[in-house]
mmCIF file of C-alpha atoms and ligand atoms in Angstrom:
data_model
loop_
_atom_site.group_PDB
_atom_site.id
_atom_site.type_symbol
_atom_site.label_atom_id
_atom_site.label_comp_id
_atom_site.label_asym_id
_atom_site.label_seq_id
_atom_site.Cartn_x
_atom_site.Cartn_y
_atom_site.Cartn_z
ATOM 1 C CA UNK Y 1 0.000 0.000 0.000
ATOM 2 C CA UNK Y 2 2.715 2.391 1.063
ATOM 3 C CA UNK Y 3 4.669 1.398 -2.039
ATOM 4 C CA UNK Y 4 1.931 2.877 -4.190
ATOM 5 C CA UNK Y 5 2.036 6.253 -2.508
ATOM 6 C CA UNK Y 6 5.736 6.733 -3.097
ATOM 7 C CA UNK Y 7 6.658 8.998 -5.955
ATOM 8 C CA UNK Y 8 8.437 7.389 -8.844
ATOM 9 C CA UNK Y 9 11.990 8.452 -9.675
ATOM 10 C CA UNK Y 10 13.767 7.578 -12.901
ATOM 11 C CA UNK Y 11 17.313 8.354 -13.903
ATOM 12 C CA UNK Y 12 20.108 6.850 -15.948
ATOM 13 C CA UNK Y 13 23.825 7.072 -16.534
ATOM 14 C CA UNK Y 14 25.590 6.414 -19.812
ATOM 15 C CA UNK Y 15 28.257 3.699 -19.795
ATOM 16 C CA UNK Y 16 30.876 5.914 -21.430
ATOM 17 C CA UNK Y 17 34.276 6.487 -19.874
ATOM 18 C CA UNK Y 18 35.142 6.082 -16.235
ATOM 19 C CA UNK Y 19 32.833 7.735 -13.764
ATOM 20 C CA UNK Y 20 34.266 10.632 -11.782
ATOM 21 C CA UNK Y 21 33.578 12.072 -8.347
ATOM 22 C CA UNK Y 22 31.446 14.587 -10.277
ATOM 23 C CA UNK Y 23 29.123 11.723 -11.225
ATOM 24 C CA UNK Y 24 29.377 10.365 -7.699
ATOM 25 C CA UNK Y 25 28.537 13.592 -5.876
ATOM 26 C CA UNK Y 26 26.116 14.995 -8.458
ATOM 27 C CA UNK Y 27 24.244 11.811 -9.314
ATOM 28 C CA UNK Y 28 25.038 8.469 -7.690
ATOM 29 C CA UNK Y 29 25.017 9.759 -4.108
ATOM 30 C CA UNK Y 30 21.595 11.281 -4.717
ATOM 31 C CA UNK Y 31 20.313 8.099 -6.347
ATOM 32 C CA UNK Y 32 21.316 6.149 -3.254
ATOM 33 C CA UNK Y 33 19.799 8.687 -0.868
ATOM 34 C CA UNK Y 34 16.458 8.600 -2.699
ATOM 35 C CA UNK Y 35 15.992 4.842 -2.441
ATOM 36 C CA UNK Y 36 13.977 4.820 0.767
ATOM 37 C CA UNK Y 37 11.709 7.748 0.147
ATOM 38 C CA UNK Y 38 10.944 7.084 -3.516
ATOM 39 C CA UNK Y 39 10.118 4.248 -5.799
ATOM 40 C CA UNK Y 40 13.351 4.393 -7.778
ATOM 41 C CA UNK Y 41 14.202 3.048 -11.204
ATOM 42 C CA UNK Y 42 17.777 3.438 -12.435
ATOM 43 C CA UNK Y 43 19.181 2.421 -15.775
ATOM 44 C CA UNK Y 44 22.462 2.066 -17.592
ATOM 45 C CA UNK Y 45 21.716 3.977 -20.794
ATOM 46 C CA UNK Y 46 23.647 1.795 -23.236
ATOM 47 C CA UNK Y 47 21.479 2.669 -26.253
ATOM 48 C CA UNK Y 48 22.378 6.324 -25.798
ATOM 49 C CA UNK Y 49 26.076 5.575 -25.767
ATOM 50 C CA UNK Y 50 26.260 4.484 -29.422
ATOM 51 C CA UNK Y 51 25.253 7.978 -30.580
ATOM 52 C CA UNK Y 52 28.991 8.669 -30.392
ATOM 53 C CA UNK Y 53 31.783 6.383 -31.570
ATOM 54 C CA UNK Y 54 32.326 3.609 -29.061
ATOM 55 C CA UNK Y 55 34.153 0.323 -29.630
ATOM 56 C CA UNK Y 56 32.135 -2.845 -28.917
ATOM 57 C CA UNK Y 57 34.649 -4.186 -26.416
ATOM 58 C CA UNK Y 58 34.608 -0.880 -24.559
ATOM 59 C CA UNK Y 59 30.815 -0.793 -24.440
ATOM 60 C CA UNK Y 60 30.728 -4.383 -23.181
ATOM 61 C CA UNK Y 61 33.229 -3.671 -20.417
ATOM 62 C CA UNK Y 62 31.645 -0.374 -19.414
ATOM 63 C CA UNK Y 63 28.132 -1.768 -18.983
ATOM 64 C CA UNK Y 64 29.377 -4.454 -16.606
ATOM 65 C CA UNK Y 65 31.645 -2.001 -14.792
ATOM 66 C CA UNK Y 66 28.921 0.621 -14.331
ATOM 67 C CA UNK Y 67 26.616 -2.078 -12.990
ATOM 68 C CA UNK Y 68 29.255 -3.234 -10.502
ATOM 69 C CA UNK Y 69 29.988 0.352 -9.567
ATOM 70 C CA UNK Y 70 26.344 1.237 -8.875
ATOM 71 C CA UNK Y 71 25.938 -1.808 -6.682
ATOM 72 C CA UNK Y 72 29.284 -1.126 -4.992
ATOM 73 C CA UNK Y 73 28.260 2.445 -4.218
ATOM 74 C CA UNK Y 74 25.022 1.345 -2.577
ATOM 75 C CA UNK Y 75 22.256 0.991 -5.127
ATOM 76 C CA UNK Y 76 20.239 -1.816 -3.598
ATOM 77 C CA UNK Y 77 18.553 -4.020 -6.217
ATOM 78 C CA UNK Y 78 16.040 -5.162 -3.599
ATOM 79 C CA UNK Y 79 14.865 -1.596 -3.001
ATOM 80 C CA UNK Y 80 15.249 -0.097 -6.444
ATOM 81 C CA UNK Y 81 14.803 -1.363 -9.950
ATOM 82 C CA UNK Y 82 18.202 -1.387 -11.591
ATOM 83 C CA UNK Y 83 18.554 -2.483 -15.215
ATOM 84 C CA UNK Y 84 20.252 -2.033 -18.567
ATOM 85 C CA UNK Y 85 18.234 0.017 -21.069
ATOM 86 C CA UNK Y 86 18.739 -2.274 -24.088
ATOM 87 C CA UNK Y 87 17.372 -5.244 -22.111
ATOM 88 C CA UNK Y 88 13.907 -3.705 -22.206
ATOM 89 C CA UNK Y 89 12.889 -3.460 -25.860
ATOM 90 C CA UNK Y 90 10.063 -1.034 -25.104
ATOM 91 C CA UNK Y 91 12.615 1.798 -24.915
ATOM 92 C CA UNK Y 92 13.383 1.493 -28.613
ATOM 93 C CA UNK Y 93 9.704 1.036 -29.502
ATOM 94 C CA UNK Y 94 8.482 4.068 -27.607
ATOM 95 C CA UNK Y 95 11.310 6.142 -29.056
ATOM 96 C CA UNK Y 96 9.925 5.579 -32.550
ATOM 97 C CA UNK Y 97 6.476 6.649 -31.467
ATOM 98 C CA UNK Y 98 7.752 9.712 -29.627
ATOM 99 C CA UNK Y 99 9.791 10.677 -32.698
ATOM 100 C CA UNK Y 100 6.464 11.327 -34.326
ATOM 101 C CA UNK Y 101 5.549 13.623 -31.426
ATOM 102 C CA UNK Y 102 8.810 15.586 -31.448
ATOM 103 C CA UNK Y 103 9.219 18.527 -33.768
ATOM 104 C CA UNK Y 104 12.337 18.758 -35.879
ATOM 105 C CA UNK Y 105 12.857 22.315 -34.663
ATOM 106 C CA UNK Y 106 12.661 21.235 -31.025
ATOM 107 C CA UNK Y 107 15.340 18.593 -31.409
ATOM 108 C CA UNK Y 108 17.507 20.998 -33.400
ATOM 109 C CA UNK Y 109 17.477 23.508 -30.563
ATOM 110 C CA UNK Y 110 18.979 21.103 -28.026
ATOM 111 C CA UNK Y 111 22.244 22.537 -26.713
ATOM 112 C CA UNK Y 112 23.847 19.128 -26.267
ATOM 113 C CA UNK Y 113 23.122 18.214 -29.894
ATOM 114 C CA UNK Y 114 24.718 21.435 -31.080
ATOM 115 C CA UNK Y 115 27.765 20.940 -28.825
ATOM 116 C CA UNK Y 116 28.294 17.310 -29.748
ATOM 117 C CA UNK Y 117 27.841 18.063 -33.472
ATOM 118 C CA UNK Y 118 30.560 20.670 -33.237
ATOM 119 C CA UNK Y 119 32.839 18.317 -31.342
ATOM 120 C CA UNK Y 120 32.513 15.465 -33.848
ATOM 121 C CA UNK Y 121 31.452 17.001 -37.191
ATOM 122 C CA UNK Y 122 32.358 13.752 -38.999
ATOM 123 C CA UNK Y 123 29.622 11.836 -37.162
ATOM 124 C CA UNK Y 124 26.496 13.957 -36.780
ATOM 125 C CA UNK Y 125 24.214 10.922 -36.996
ATOM 126 C CA UNK Y 126 20.433 10.835 -36.751
ATOM 127 C CA UNK Y 127 20.715 8.968 -33.440
ATOM 128 C CA UNK Y 128 22.543 11.905 -31.918
ATOM 129 C CA UNK Y 129 19.749 14.157 -33.118
ATOM 130 C CA UNK Y 130 17.161 11.740 -31.772
ATOM 131 C CA UNK Y 131 18.850 11.281 -28.402
ATOM 132 C CA UNK Y 132 16.215 13.361 -26.531
ATOM 133 C CA UNK Y 133 13.345 11.191 -27.854
ATOM 134 C CA UNK Y 134 15.062 8.092 -26.497
ATOM 135 C CA UNK Y 135 15.568 9.865 -23.199
ATOM 136 C CA UNK Y 136 11.899 10.907 -23.162
ATOM 137 C CA UNK Y 137 10.948 7.271 -23.797
ATOM 138 C CA UNK Y 138 13.124 6.182 -20.851
ATOM 139 C CA UNK Y 139 11.324 8.579 -18.561
ATOM 140 C CA UNK Y 140 7.753 8.274 -19.851
ATOM 141 C CA UNK Y 141 7.665 4.459 -19.992
ATOM 142 C CA UNK Y 142 7.740 4.339 -16.194
ATOM 143 C CA UNK Y 143 5.121 7.021 -15.429
ATOM 144 C CA UNK Y 144 7.867 8.962 -13.701
ATOM 145 C CA UNK Y 145 7.253 11.828 -11.259
ATOM 146 C CA UNK Y 146 10.829 13.042 -10.680
ATOM 147 C CA UNK Y 147 13.945 12.906 -12.789
ATOM 148 C CA UNK Y 148 17.128 13.794 -10.886
ATOM 149 C CA UNK Y 149 19.595 15.128 -13.465
ATOM 150 C CA UNK Y 150 22.464 17.539 -13.843
ATOM 151 C CA UNK Y 151 21.910 20.994 -15.306
ATOM 152 C CA UNK Y 152 23.151 19.860 -18.721
ATOM 153 C CA UNK Y 153 20.302 17.343 -19.024
ATOM 154 C CA UNK Y 154 17.513 19.628 -17.844
ATOM 155 C CA UNK Y 155 16.683 20.800 -21.352
ATOM 156 C CA UNK Y 156 16.085 17.169 -22.337
ATOM 157 C CA UNK Y 157 13.740 16.623 -19.394
ATOM 158 C CA UNK Y 158 11.849 19.771 -20.402
ATOM 159 C CA UNK Y 159 11.458 18.362 -23.892
ATOM 160 C CA UNK Y 160 10.195 15.078 -22.410
ATOM 161 C CA UNK Y 161 7.513 17.106 -20.609
ATOM 162 C CA UNK Y 162 6.533 18.851 -23.825
ATOM 163 C CA UNK Y 163 6.311 15.525 -25.657
ATOM 164 C CA UNK Y 164 4.238 13.963 -22.862
ATOM 165 C CA UNK Y 165 1.823 16.886 -22.804
ATOM 166 C CA UNK Y 166 1.487 16.884 -26.573
ATOM 167 C CA UNK Y 167 0.797 13.146 -26.648
ATOM 168 C CA UNK Y 168 -1.739 13.401 -23.814
ATOM 169 C CA UNK Y 169 -3.495 16.327 -25.480
ATOM 170 C CA UNK Y 170 -3.910 14.486 -28.759
ATOM 171 C CA UNK Y 171 -4.671 11.008 -27.437
ATOM 172 C CA UNK Y 172 -5.959 11.400 -23.896
ATOM 173 C CA UNK Y 173 -4.133 10.893 -20.620
ATOM 174 C CA UNK Y 174 -1.372 8.353 -21.238
ATOM 175 C CA UNK Y 175 1.852 9.589 -19.673
ATOM 176 C CA UNK Y 176 2.541 11.172 -16.325
ATOM 177 C CA UNK Y 177 4.264 14.515 -16.951
ATOM 178 C CA UNK Y 178 7.644 14.314 -15.189
ATOM 179 C CA UNK Y 179 9.568 16.960 -13.366
ATOM 180 C CA UNK Y 180 13.334 17.431 -13.505
ATOM 181 C CA UNK Y 181 15.077 17.918 -10.173
ATOM 182 C CA UNK Y 182 18.551 19.366 -9.823
ATOM 183 C CA UNK Y 183 20.850 18.026 -7.114
ATOM 184 C CA UNK Y 184 21.151 20.162 -4.020
ATOM 185 C CA UNK Y 185 23.480 23.155 -3.954
ATOM 186 C CA UNK Y 186 27.186 22.538 -3.909
ATOM 187 C CA UNK Y 187 26.892 19.336 -5.848
ATOM 188 C CA UNK Y 188 28.504 20.665 -9.010
ATOM 189 C CA UNK Y 189 32.110 19.530 -9.262
ATOM 190 C CA UNK Y 190 34.558 21.365 -11.512
ATOM 191 C CA UNK Y 191 37.722 20.198 -13.272
ATOM 192 C CA UNK Y 192 40.845 20.211 -11.090
ATOM 193 C CA UNK Y 193 43.042 21.614 -13.833
ATOM 194 C CA UNK Y 194 40.533 24.113 -15.205
ATOM 195 C CA UNK Y 195 38.086 24.947 -12.410
ATOM 196 C CA UNK Y 196 35.887 27.081 -14.634
ATOM 197 C CA UNK Y 197 34.849 23.930 -16.569
ATOM 198 C CA UNK Y 198 32.837 20.966 -15.366
ATOM 199 C CA UNK Y 199 34.730 17.843 -14.261
ATOM 200 C CA UNK Y 200 34.134 15.476 -17.138
ATOM 201 C CA UNK Y 201 34.760 11.795 -17.666
ATOM 202 C CA UNK Y 202 35.688 12.551 -21.283
ATOM 203 C CA UNK Y 203 38.347 15.152 -20.455
ATOM 204 C CA UNK Y 204 41.643 14.377 -22.207
ATOM 205 C CA UNK Y 205 43.732 15.517 -19.231
ATOM 206 C CA UNK Y 206 43.749 12.639 -16.709
ATOM 207 C CA UNK Y 207 44.705 15.005 -13.891
ATOM 208 C CA UNK Y 208 41.571 17.069 -14.340
ATOM 209 C CA UNK Y 209 39.276 14.516 -12.736
ATOM 210 C CA UNK Y 210 39.231 12.105 -9.831
ATOM 211 C CA UNK Y 211 37.729 8.795 -10.844
ATOM 212 C CA UNK Y 212 35.525 6.940 -8.387
ATOM 213 C CA UNK Y 213 37.879 3.976 -8.607
ATOM 214 C CA UNK Y 214 41.146 5.938 -8.353
ATOM 215 C CA UNK Y 215 43.642 4.590 -5.829
ATOM 216 C CA UNK Y 216 44.280 6.743 -2.738
ATOM 217 C CA UNK Y 217 47.803 7.626 -3.918
ATOM 218 C CA UNK Y 218 46.432 8.867 -7.269
ATOM 219 C CA UNK Y 219 43.816 10.902 -5.449
ATOM 220 C CA UNK Y 220 46.509 12.540 -3.324
ATOM 221 C CA UNK Y 221 48.678 13.248 -6.363
ATOM 222 C CA UNK Y 222 45.846 14.749 -8.429
ATOM 223 C CA UNK Y 223 44.641 17.022 -5.631
ATOM 224 C CA UNK Y 224 48.209 18.152 -4.988
ATOM 225 C CA UNK Y 225 48.333 19.375 -8.600
ATOM 226 C CA UNK Y 226 44.901 20.993 -8.528
ATOM 227 C CA UNK Y 227 44.804 24.565 -9.814
ATOM 228 C CA UNK Y 228 44.089 27.148 -7.100
ATOM 229 C CA UNK Y 229 45.036 30.821 -7.293
ATOM 230 C CA UNK Y 230 47.836 33.148 -6.327
ATOM 231 C CA UNK Y 231 46.504 34.536 -3.062
ATOM 232 C CA UNK Y 232 46.395 32.239 -0.088
ATOM 233 C CA UNK Y 233 43.034 32.706 1.547
ATOM 234 C CA UNK Y 234 40.732 29.689 1.871
ATOM 235 C CA UNK Y 235 37.308 31.089 1.137
ATOM 236 C CA UNK Y 236 34.198 29.837 -0.687
ATOM 237 C CA UNK Y 237 33.827 32.232 -3.610
ATOM 238 C CA UNK Y 238 33.168 30.381 -6.884
ATOM 239 C CA UNK Y 239 33.434 33.519 -9.029
ATOM 240 C CA UNK Y 240 36.761 34.826 -7.804
ATOM 241 C CA UNK Y 241 38.254 31.636 -6.383
ATOM 242 C CA UNK Y 242 36.859 28.772 -8.484
ATOM 243 C CA UNK Y 243 39.684 26.322 -7.694
ATOM 244 C CA UNK Y 244 39.607 26.723 -3.928
ATOM 245 C CA UNK Y 245 35.800 26.768 -3.895
ATOM 246 C CA UNK Y 246 35.739 23.528 -5.850
ATOM 247 C CA UNK Y 247 38.025 21.886 -3.285
ATOM 248 C CA UNK Y 248 35.730 23.081 -0.501
ATOM 249 C CA UNK Y 249 32.703 21.725 -2.364
ATOM 250 C CA UNK Y 250 34.322 18.314 -2.675
ATOM 251 C CA UNK Y 251 35.394 18.338 0.976
ATOM 252 C CA UNK Y 252 31.887 19.287 2.031
ATOM 253 C CA UNK Y 253 30.342 16.523 -0.091
ATOM 254 C CA UNK Y 254 32.556 13.801 1.328
ATOM 255 C CA UNK Y 255 32.424 14.910 4.956
ATOM 256 C CA UNK Y 256 28.758 15.904 4.982
ATOM 257 C CA UNK Y 257 29.706 19.224 6.571
ATOM 258 C CA UNK Y 258 28.260 22.516 5.442
ATOM 259 C CA UNK Y 259 30.531 24.517 3.094
ATOM 260 C CA UNK Y 260 30.490 27.467 5.524
ATOM 261 C CA UNK Y 261 31.732 25.205 8.322
ATOM 262 C CA UNK Y 262 34.437 23.804 6.059
ATOM 263 C CA UNK Y 263 35.541 27.338 5.298
ATOM 264 C CA UNK Y 264 35.915 28.030 9.033
ATOM 265 C CA UNK Y 265 37.764 24.769 9.575
ATOM 266 C CA UNK Y 266 40.461 25.862 7.094
ATOM 267 C CA UNK Y 267 40.688 29.461 8.263
ATOM 268 C CA UNK Y 268 44.377 30.459 8.455
ATOM 269 C CA UNK Y 269 45.588 27.201 6.866
ATOM 270 C CA UNK Y 270 47.485 26.983 3.588
ATOM 271 C CA UNK Y 271 46.513 25.413 0.265
ATOM 272 C CA UNK Y 272 48.796 22.403 0.706
ATOM 273 C CA UNK Y 273 46.986 21.533 3.922
ATOM 274 C CA UNK Y 274 43.575 22.007 2.284
ATOM 275 C CA UNK Y 275 44.540 19.764 -0.626
ATOM 276 C CA UNK Y 276 45.837 17.040 1.686
ATOM 277 C CA UNK Y 277 42.649 17.118 3.754
ATOM 278 C CA UNK Y 278 40.391 17.053 0.684
ATOM 279 C CA UNK Y 279 42.389 14.123 -0.693
ATOM 280 C CA UNK Y 280 42.050 12.212 2.560
ATOM 281 C CA UNK Y 281 38.299 12.843 2.848
ATOM 282 C CA UNK Y 282 37.798 11.827 -0.783
ATOM 283 C CA UNK Y 283 39.856 8.639 -0.541
ATOM 284 C CA UNK Y 284 38.048 7.709 2.653
ATOM 285 C CA UNK Y 285 34.622 8.575 1.205
ATOM 286 C CA UNK Y 286 35.244 6.331 -1.790
ATOM 287 C CA UNK Y 287 36.902 3.507 0.094
ATOM 288 C CA UNK Y 288 33.940 1.203 0.587
ATOM 289 C CA UNK Y 289 32.791 1.731 -3.009
ATOM 290 C CA UNK Y 290 36.272 0.897 -4.284
ATOM 291 C CA UNK Y 291 36.536 -2.213 -2.112
ATOM 292 C CA UNK Y 292 33.050 -3.426 -2.982
ATOM 293 C CA UNK Y 293 33.794 -2.861 -6.653
ATOM 294 C CA UNK Y 294 36.962 -4.970 -6.455
ATOM 295 C CA UNK Y 295 34.877 -7.830 -5.145
ATOM 296 C CA UNK Y 296 31.710 -7.407 -7.237
ATOM 297 C CA UNK Y 297 33.327 -6.798 -10.600
ATOM 298 C CA UNK Y 298 34.677 -10.354 -10.505
ATOM 299 C CA UNK Y 299 31.248 -11.840 -9.772
ATOM 300 C CA UNK Y 300 29.966 -11.770 -13.356
ATOM 301 C CA UNK Y 301 27.170 -14.271 -12.695
ATOM 302 C CA UNK Y 302 25.850 -12.169 -9.867
ATOM 303 C CA UNK Y 303 25.982 -9.003 -11.969
ATOM 304 C CA UNK Y 304 24.117 -10.699 -14.814
ATOM 305 C CA UNK Y 305 21.476 -11.991 -12.429
ATOM 306 C CA UNK Y 306 20.923 -8.472 -11.078
ATOM 307 C CA UNK Y 307 20.595 -7.150 -14.644
ATOM 308 C CA UNK Y 308 18.153 -9.906 -15.503
ATOM 309 C CA UNK Y 309 15.899 -9.410 -12.496
ATOM 310 C CA UNK Y 310 16.004 -5.645 -12.990
ATOM 311 C CA UNK Y 311 15.035 -5.961 -16.641
ATOM 312 C CA UNK Y 312 12.110 -8.218 -15.715
ATOM 313 C CA UNK Y 313 10.781 -5.717 -13.188
ATOM 314 C CA UNK Y 314 11.268 -2.806 -15.580
ATOM 315 C CA UNK Y 315 9.644 -4.698 -18.479
ATOM 316 C CA UNK Y 316 6.540 -5.317 -16.434
ATOM 317 C CA UNK Y 317 5.958 -1.590 -16.004
ATOM 318 C CA UNK Y 318 7.109 -0.684 -19.513
ATOM 319 C CA UNK Y 319 4.766 -3.223 -21.086
ATOM 320 C CA UNK Y 320 1.764 -1.705 -19.352
ATOM 321 C CA UNK Y 321 2.567 1.761 -20.640
ATOM 322 C CA UNK Y 322 3.209 0.463 -24.149
ATOM 323 C CA UNK Y 323 -0.037 -1.427 -24.384
ATOM 324 C CA UNK Y 324 -1.840 1.811 -23.538
ATOM 325 C CA UNK Y 325 0.169 3.654 -26.192
ATOM 326 C CA UNK Y 326 -0.518 1.109 -28.956
ATOM 327 C CA UNK Y 327 -4.212 1.126 -28.130
ATOM 328 C CA UNK Y 328 -4.572 4.909 -27.993
ATOM 329 C CA UNK Y 329 -2.889 5.320 -31.364
ATOM 330 C CA UNK Y 330 -5.049 2.727 -33.120
ATOM 331 C CA UNK Y 331 -2.476 -0.007 -33.651
ATOM 332 C CA UNK Y 332 -4.080 -3.401 -34.109
ATOM 333 C CA UNK Y 333 -2.955 -5.783 -31.363
ATOM 334 C CA UNK Y 334 -4.298 -9.291 -31.927
HETATM 335 N N1 LIG X 401 21.391 11.551 -21.050
HETATM 336 C C1 LIG X 401 21.732 11.310 -19.688
HETATM 337 C C2 LIG X 401 23.177 11.723 -19.425
HETATM 338 O O1 LIG X 401 24.007 11.600 -20.297
HETATM 339 C C3 LIG X 401 21.540 9.865 -19.307
HETATM 340 C C4 LIG X 401 20.113 9.460 -19.450
HETATM 341 C C5 LIG X 401 19.591 8.647 -20.397
HETATM 342 C C6 LIG X 401 19.037 9.868 -18.608
HETATM 343 N N2 LIG X 401 18.249 8.510 -20.210
HETATM 344 C C7 LIG X 401 17.873 9.245 -19.134
HETATM 345 C C8 LIG X 401 18.954 10.695 -17.491
HETATM 346 C C9 LIG X 401 16.622 9.445 -18.546
HETATM 347 C C10 LIG X 401 17.693 10.899 -16.909
HETATM 348 C C11 LIG X 401 16.546 10.287 -17.439
HETATM 349 O O2 LIG X 401 23.486 12.116 -18.339
#
């Protein structure tokens, strides 16, 4: 009974590159925290990841690794539905239908499409253009209430709302209209080498990001090299002191202390001390995830069984939505 009153959450992560503490603080930590209060569904968005060039062996490894990492970090497959997008064929089916409810002009206005087209002009494929329809299908299949996403994905969630409303207006109530929710303040992690840019798993400079699975000694080394500024005051001021503020943000995220309190804690200390403390808090905060990952990533049978059960649970919900969709649109279903 209580289960039915919980709001439904859906989110997904693409299995591209190695996940960073930006993904951990901005997404995964929130996903874990939401598991008790919400009815959560989380996916590995493997269909999305072929919109850019990705080698088959890399995709194969990444999907298993991301699965192990989510479980290692604390996604509980008993509490939440956790699955791989391509294992539920309804995602591809609903995408086609939603394509016919997405305007060309709307898709063309998506910032991510424009950015990615510029980045790889030799591969501006239709899938890249269509990426938001697939994402809308992900969300709408599960009658989702809340979609926790980073700022860069908010425009896609907005488009999913538009598509849902358009479909409902033409065909009658079919989809719940979802709402995007940004992570709480302070959750945005910037690059260590260029603190005015977001920490990104696709950055070419390996020192710019801390990976969730980095060894403690690498974490220490990378923080030691982090760009700060030429004065020596430890103060939270993202505009004038982006590097130092970023370190405080990370420290706050891993210690659970308020940024203002962290600022006080480092009052009068130097940057070397700050960096060492941030490194220690980060290494410690990631320790159990790293250890669990070491163990779980070798248990392939277990990982596959989690994927399989997750896909079964997801399919059950997805099938119900799809049968409504087919019926509303006049498809003959013998
Ligand atoms: N596009 C998202 C990203 O790259 C991942 C994603 C795919 C997603 N489908 C989704 C996020 C549905 C939220 C809801 O971050």
